[in-house]
């Protein structure tokens, strides 16, 4: 396999058009380094936002694309459609699964259909006649408000009082035309990576997220701090909750139709784990959760990235 890898050309797609552009570049550089370590002969970093992107990826005669794009244009199915049109194998979920996962309202419906517990909430659309008072009457004052399609906590607000809700809704609408307002769950925040090595759908060691006292929730200021300060692996959960969270992460992966890898976030309440969302292209930076889980599972990050590429090629050839 090493000889075969030496002759292969891989395009790592990073950057893009979303508000997570800079994070994506960090993920892409890490993935590119991992693929080179794994023995792939040519690994090029390409930015789909460049005007020359389509010409470059056509001319490159790439064997596969490793998608390290986060947010709009990357996790919503857009780049996957382009790769399919060009006939280039790509890592991760297909266009349909990506679109379903990126839409938090739609993914909640799919979770519920699969028997996965979700937080109570309401969906809002731009142009709706929005009555904050009725939302508070239904869900209470302690809420989370977030764009229905976005990532990395952009536009997310934790609301502790009714008078904070209108501004939180306005902020979320700055990042899209759909907004979710959800009941604020109390409990332990965790994340569970899922990895498909081609034979087994494996749940990785669970990360407990320890939010520092100086912030309200796991926001952008926290996500990219030193992992040793905010990540506890394995999570300090009761055995039953630990097993249940891993089971639900695999169930979410299947319910959304994901491929290759994913990472689902939960709050473990007194009633057990409740899912928040699933990321089809988890962060791959030095401080990201998924690489941390991979290391604690006793695997090399470079081997996981290589398997994602080889599985993508296998899926493409099987069509």
Coordinates of C-alpha atoms in Angstrom, one line a residue:
X1 CA 0.0 0.0 0.0
X2 CA 2.9 2.4 0.7
X3 CA 4.1 2.1 -2.9
X4 CA 0.6 2.8 -4.2
X5 CA 0.3 5.9 -2.0
X6 CA 3.6 7.2 -3.3
X7 CA 2.1 7.5 -6.8
X8 CA -1.2 9.1 -5.7
X9 CA -2.2 12.8 -5.9
X10 CA -4.4 14.2 -3.2
X11 CA -6.1 17.6 -3.1
X12 CA -6.8 18.9 0.4
X13 CA -9.6 21.4 0.1
X14 CA -9.5 24.2 2.7
X15 CA -10.5 27.8 3.2
X16 CA -13.7 28.3 1.3
X17 CA -16.4 30.8 1.7
X18 CA -17.7 30.4 5.2
X19 CA -17.1 32.3 8.4
X20 CA -14.9 29.4 9.4
X21 CA -12.4 30.0 6.6
X22 CA -9.4 30.5 8.8
X23 CA -10.2 27.5 11.0
X24 CA -10.6 25.4 7.8
X25 CA -7.1 26.4 6.7
X26 CA -5.7 25.2 10.0
X27 CA -7.6 21.9 9.6
X28 CA -6.4 21.6 6.0
X29 CA -2.7 22.1 6.8
X30 CA -2.9 19.5 9.6
X31 CA -4.6 17.0 7.3
X32 CA -2.1 17.7 4.5
X33 CA 0.8 17.0 6.9
X34 CA -0.9 13.8 8.1
X35 CA -1.4 12.6 4.5
X36 CA 2.3 13.3 3.7
X37 CA 3.3 11.4 6.8
X38 CA 1.1 8.5 5.6
X39 CA 3.1 8.3 2.4
X40 CA 1.0 10.0 -0.2
X41 CA 3.3 11.3 -2.9
X42 CA 1.6 14.5 -3.9
X43 CA -0.6 16.5 -1.5
X44 CA -1.7 19.9 -2.6
X45 CA -3.7 22.4 -0.6
X46 CA -6.5 24.0 -2.7
X47 CA -8.9 26.8 -1.8
X48 CA -12.3 26.5 -3.4
X49 CA -12.8 30.3 -3.0
X50 CA -10.0 30.9 -5.5
X51 CA -11.1 31.9 -8.9
X52 CA -8.7 29.3 -10.4
X53 CA -10.0 26.5 -8.2
X54 CA -12.0 24.6 -10.8
X55 CA -9.2 24.8 -13.4
X56 CA -6.6 23.8 -10.8
X57 CA -8.5 20.7 -9.6
X58 CA -9.3 19.6 -13.1
X59 CA -5.7 20.0 -14.2
X60 CA -4.3 18.3 -11.1
X61 CA -5.6 14.9 -12.1
X62 CA -6.1 14.1 -8.4
X63 CA -6.9 10.6 -7.2
X64 CA -9.0 12.0 -4.4
X65 CA -10.0 15.1 -2.5
X66 CA -9.7 15.4 1.3
X67 CA -12.4 17.9 2.3
X68 CA -11.3 20.1 5.3
X69 CA -14.0 22.8 4.7
X70 CA -16.2 23.8 7.6
X71 CA -19.5 25.6 7.5
X72 CA -21.3 26.9 4.4
X73 CA -19.9 25.5 1.1
X74 CA -18.1 22.7 2.9
X75 CA -20.4 20.8 5.3
X76 CA -23.7 21.7 3.5
X77 CA -23.3 19.5 0.4
X78 CA -22.1 22.2 -2.0
X79 CA -18.5 21.0 -2.5
X80 CA -19.6 17.4 -2.5
X81 CA -21.9 18.1 -5.5
X82 CA -19.0 19.7 -7.3
X83 CA -16.7 16.7 -6.6
X84 CA -19.4 14.4 -7.8
X85 CA -19.8 16.4 -11.0
X86 CA -16.1 16.3 -11.6
X87 CA -15.9 12.6 -10.8
X88 CA -13.4 13.0 -8.0
X89 CA -13.6 10.7 -4.9
X90 CA -13.9 12.8 -1.7
X91 CA -13.7 12.1 2.0
X92 CA -16.6 12.1 4.3
X93 CA -20.3 12.2 3.8
X94 CA -22.1 12.6 0.5
X95 CA -24.0 15.7 -0.6
X96 CA -27.3 14.6 0.8
X97 CA -26.0 13.5 4.2
X98 CA -24.0 16.7 4.5
X99 CA -27.0 18.9 3.7
X100 CA -29.2 17.0 6.3
X101 CA -26.5 17.3 9.0
X102 CA -25.8 21.0 8.3
X103 CA -29.5 21.9 8.8
X104 CA -30.0 21.7 12.5
X105 CA -33.8 21.7 12.2
X106 CA -33.8 18.9 9.7
X107 CA -31.2 16.9 11.6
X108 CA -33.4 17.1 14.7
X109 CA -36.3 15.6 12.8
X110 CA -34.0 12.7 11.6
X111 CA -32.7 12.2 15.2
X112 CA -36.2 12.0 16.6
X113 CA -37.2 9.5 13.9
X114 CA -34.3 7.3 14.9
X115 CA -35.2 7.6 18.6
X116 CA -32.4 9.9 19.6
X117 CA -33.4 12.4 22.3
X118 CA -33.3 16.1 21.4
X119 CA -33.8 19.4 23.2
X120 CA -37.1 21.1 23.1
X121 CA -37.1 24.1 20.7
X122 CA -38.7 26.2 18.1
X123 CA -37.6 27.0 14.6
X124 CA -37.7 30.6 13.2
X125 CA -37.4 31.8 9.7
X126 CA -36.6 35.3 8.4
X127 CA -39.8 37.2 7.8
X128 CA -41.8 35.2 10.4
X129 CA -43.9 37.2 12.9
X130 CA -41.7 36.4 15.9
X131 CA -43.1 36.7 19.4
X132 CA -40.3 36.3 22.0
X133 CA -42.9 36.2 24.8
X134 CA -44.5 33.1 23.4
X135 CA -41.2 31.4 23.0
X136 CA -40.3 32.1 26.6
X137 CA -43.7 30.9 27.7
X138 CA -43.1 27.6 25.9
X139 CA -39.4 27.0 26.6
X140 CA -38.6 29.1 29.6
X141 CA -36.1 32.0 30.0
X142 CA -32.9 29.9 29.9
X143 CA -32.3 29.3 26.2
X144 CA -29.7 28.8 23.5
X145 CA -30.2 30.7 20.2
X146 CA -28.3 29.7 17.2
X147 CA -28.3 29.8 13.4
X148 CA -29.9 26.7 12.0
X149 CA -27.1 26.3 9.5
X150 CA -23.6 27.3 10.7
X151 CA -20.8 26.0 12.8
X152 CA -18.0 26.8 15.3
X153 CA -20.5 28.7 17.6
X154 CA -20.8 31.7 15.2
X155 CA -24.0 33.6 16.0
X156 CA -24.8 31.5 19.1
X157 CA -26.0 33.1 22.3
X158 CA -26.8 31.7 25.7
X159 CA -29.9 33.5 27.0
X160 CA -30.5 33.8 30.8
X161 CA -33.4 36.3 30.8
X162 CA -36.3 37.0 28.6
X163 CA -35.1 40.5 27.7
X164 CA -32.0 39.1 26.1
X165 CA -33.9 36.9 23.6
X166 CA -34.7 39.5 20.8
X167 CA -31.0 40.6 20.5
X168 CA -29.9 36.9 20.4
X169 CA -32.4 36.2 17.7
X170 CA -31.2 39.2 15.7
X171 CA -27.6 38.1 16.0
X172 CA -28.4 34.5 14.8
X173 CA -30.2 35.9 11.8
X174 CA -27.0 37.7 10.8
X175 CA -25.6 34.2 9.9
X176 CA -28.6 32.8 8.0
X177 CA -32.3 32.8 7.2
X178 CA -33.2 30.1 9.8
X179 CA -32.7 30.2 13.6
X180 CA -33.2 27.6 16.3
X181 CA -34.2 28.6 19.9
X182 CA -33.8 25.7 22.2
X183 CA -34.3 24.9 25.9
X184 CA -31.0 25.3 27.8
X185 CA -30.0 21.8 28.9
X186 CA -28.2 21.4 32.2
X187 CA -25.5 18.7 32.5
X188 CA -22.1 17.5 31.3
X189 CA -21.1 18.6 27.8
X190 CA -19.5 15.9 25.8
X191 CA -18.5 15.1 22.2
X192 CA -18.3 11.6 20.6
X193 CA -16.4 11.0 17.4
X194 CA -17.3 8.2 15.0
X195 CA -14.9 6.6 12.7
X196 CA -15.7 4.1 9.9
X197 CA -12.5 2.2 8.9
X198 CA -14.4 0.3 6.2
X199 CA -15.4 -2.6 8.3
X200 CA -16.5 -1.2 11.7
X201 CA -18.4 1.9 12.7
X202 CA -16.4 2.8 15.8
X203 CA -17.3 5.3 18.5
X204 CA -14.1 7.0 19.8
X205 CA -13.3 7.8 23.4
X206 CA -15.6 10.4 24.7
X207 CA -14.4 13.9 25.4
X208 CA -15.8 15.8 28.3
X209 CA -15.7 19.6 27.7
X210 CA -14.9 21.6 30.8
X211 CA -16.1 25.2 30.1
X212 CA -13.9 27.7 32.1
X213 CA -15.6 29.8 34.7
X214 CA -14.9 33.0 32.7
X215 CA -17.2 32.1 29.8
X216 CA -20.9 31.2 29.5
X217 CA -20.5 28.2 27.2
X218 CA -18.1 26.4 24.8
X219 CA -17.8 29.3 22.4
X220 CA -15.1 30.4 19.9
X221 CA -12.9 31.9 22.7
X222 CA -12.7 28.4 24.3
X223 CA -12.7 26.0 21.4
X224 CA -9.1 26.7 20.3
X225 CA -7.4 26.9 23.7
X226 CA -5.0 24.3 24.8
X227 CA -7.0 21.0 24.8
X228 CA -5.3 19.9 28.1
X229 CA -7.1 22.8 29.8
X230 CA -10.6 22.0 28.6
X231 CA -10.8 18.4 27.4
X232 CA -11.0 15.4 29.7
X233 CA -10.6 12.0 28.0
X234 CA -12.2 9.7 28.8
X235 CA -15.2 11.7 30.0
X236 CA -16.1 11.3 33.7
X237 CA -19.5 9.7 33.1
X238 CA -21.4 6.8 34.7
X239 CA -20.7 3.6 32.7
X240 CA -24.3 3.5 31.4
X241 CA -24.3 7.1 30.2
X242 CA -20.9 6.5 28.5
X243 CA -22.1 3.5 26.6
X244 CA -25.4 5.2 25.7
X245 CA -23.6 8.3 24.3
X246 CA -21.4 6.2 22.1
X247 CA -24.5 4.2 20.9
X248 CA -26.3 7.4 20.1
X249 CA -23.3 8.9 18.2
X250 CA -23.3 5.8 16.0
X251 CA -27.1 6.0 15.6
X252 CA -26.8 9.7 14.6
X253 CA -24.1 8.9 12.1
X254 CA -26.4 6.3 10.5
X255 CA -29.6 8.4 10.8
X256 CA -28.1 11.2 8.8
X257 CA -26.5 8.8 6.3
X258 CA -22.9 9.9 7.1
X259 CA -19.8 8.3 5.8
X260 CA -16.2 8.1 6.9
X261 CA -16.3 10.1 10.1
X262 CA -18.5 12.4 12.1
X263 CA -18.6 13.9 15.6
X264 CA -21.8 14.4 17.6
X265 CA -22.2 16.7 20.6
X266 CA -24.4 15.9 23.6
X267 CA -25.4 17.2 27.0
X268 CA -25.6 14.4 29.6
X269 CA -28.5 15.3 31.8
X270 CA -30.1 13.4 34.7
X271 CA -32.2 11.7 32.0
X272 CA -29.1 10.6 30.0
X273 CA -27.4 12.0 26.9
X274 CA -29.4 14.5 24.7
X275 CA -27.9 15.3 21.3
X276 CA -27.1 18.8 20.2
X277 CA -25.7 18.4 16.6
X278 CA -23.5 16.3 14.4
X279 CA -20.5 17.6 12.5
X280 CA -19.8 15.8 9.3
X281 CA -16.4 17.5 8.9
X282 CA -14.9 17.8 12.4
X283 CA -12.1 20.2 13.0
X284 CA -8.7 18.9 12.3
X285 CA -6.6 21.6 13.9
X286 CA -4.0 21.0 16.7
X287 CA -6.5 21.8 19.3
X288 CA -9.6 20.2 17.7
X289 CA -11.6 17.5 19.4
X290 CA -11.6 14.8 16.8
X291 CA -7.8 14.4 16.5
X292 CA -7.7 14.4 20.3
X293 CA -10.1 11.5 20.4
X294 CA -8.2 9.6 17.7
X295 CA -5.0 9.9 19.7
X296 CA -6.7 8.6 22.9
X297 CA -8.1 5.7 20.9
X298 CA -4.5 4.6 20.3
X299 CA -4.5 5.4 16.6
X300 CA -2.3 7.6 14.5
X301 CA -4.0 10.7 13.1
X302 CA -2.1 10.1 9.8
X303 CA -3.5 6.5 9.6
X304 CA -7.0 7.8 10.1
X305 CA -6.6 10.4 7.4
X306 CA -5.2 7.9 5.0
X307 CA -8.0 5.4 5.6
X308 CA -10.6 8.2 5.0
X309 CA -9.0 8.8 1.6
X310 CA -8.8 5.1 0.7
X311 CA -12.3 4.5 1.8
X312 CA -13.5 7.5 -0.3
X313 CA -11.8 5.9 -3.4
X314 CA -13.4 2.5 -2.6
X315 CA -16.8 4.0 -2.3
X316 CA -16.4 6.0 -5.5
X317 CA -15.2 2.9 -7.4
X318 CA -18.1 0.8 -6.0
X319 CA -20.8 3.1 -7.5

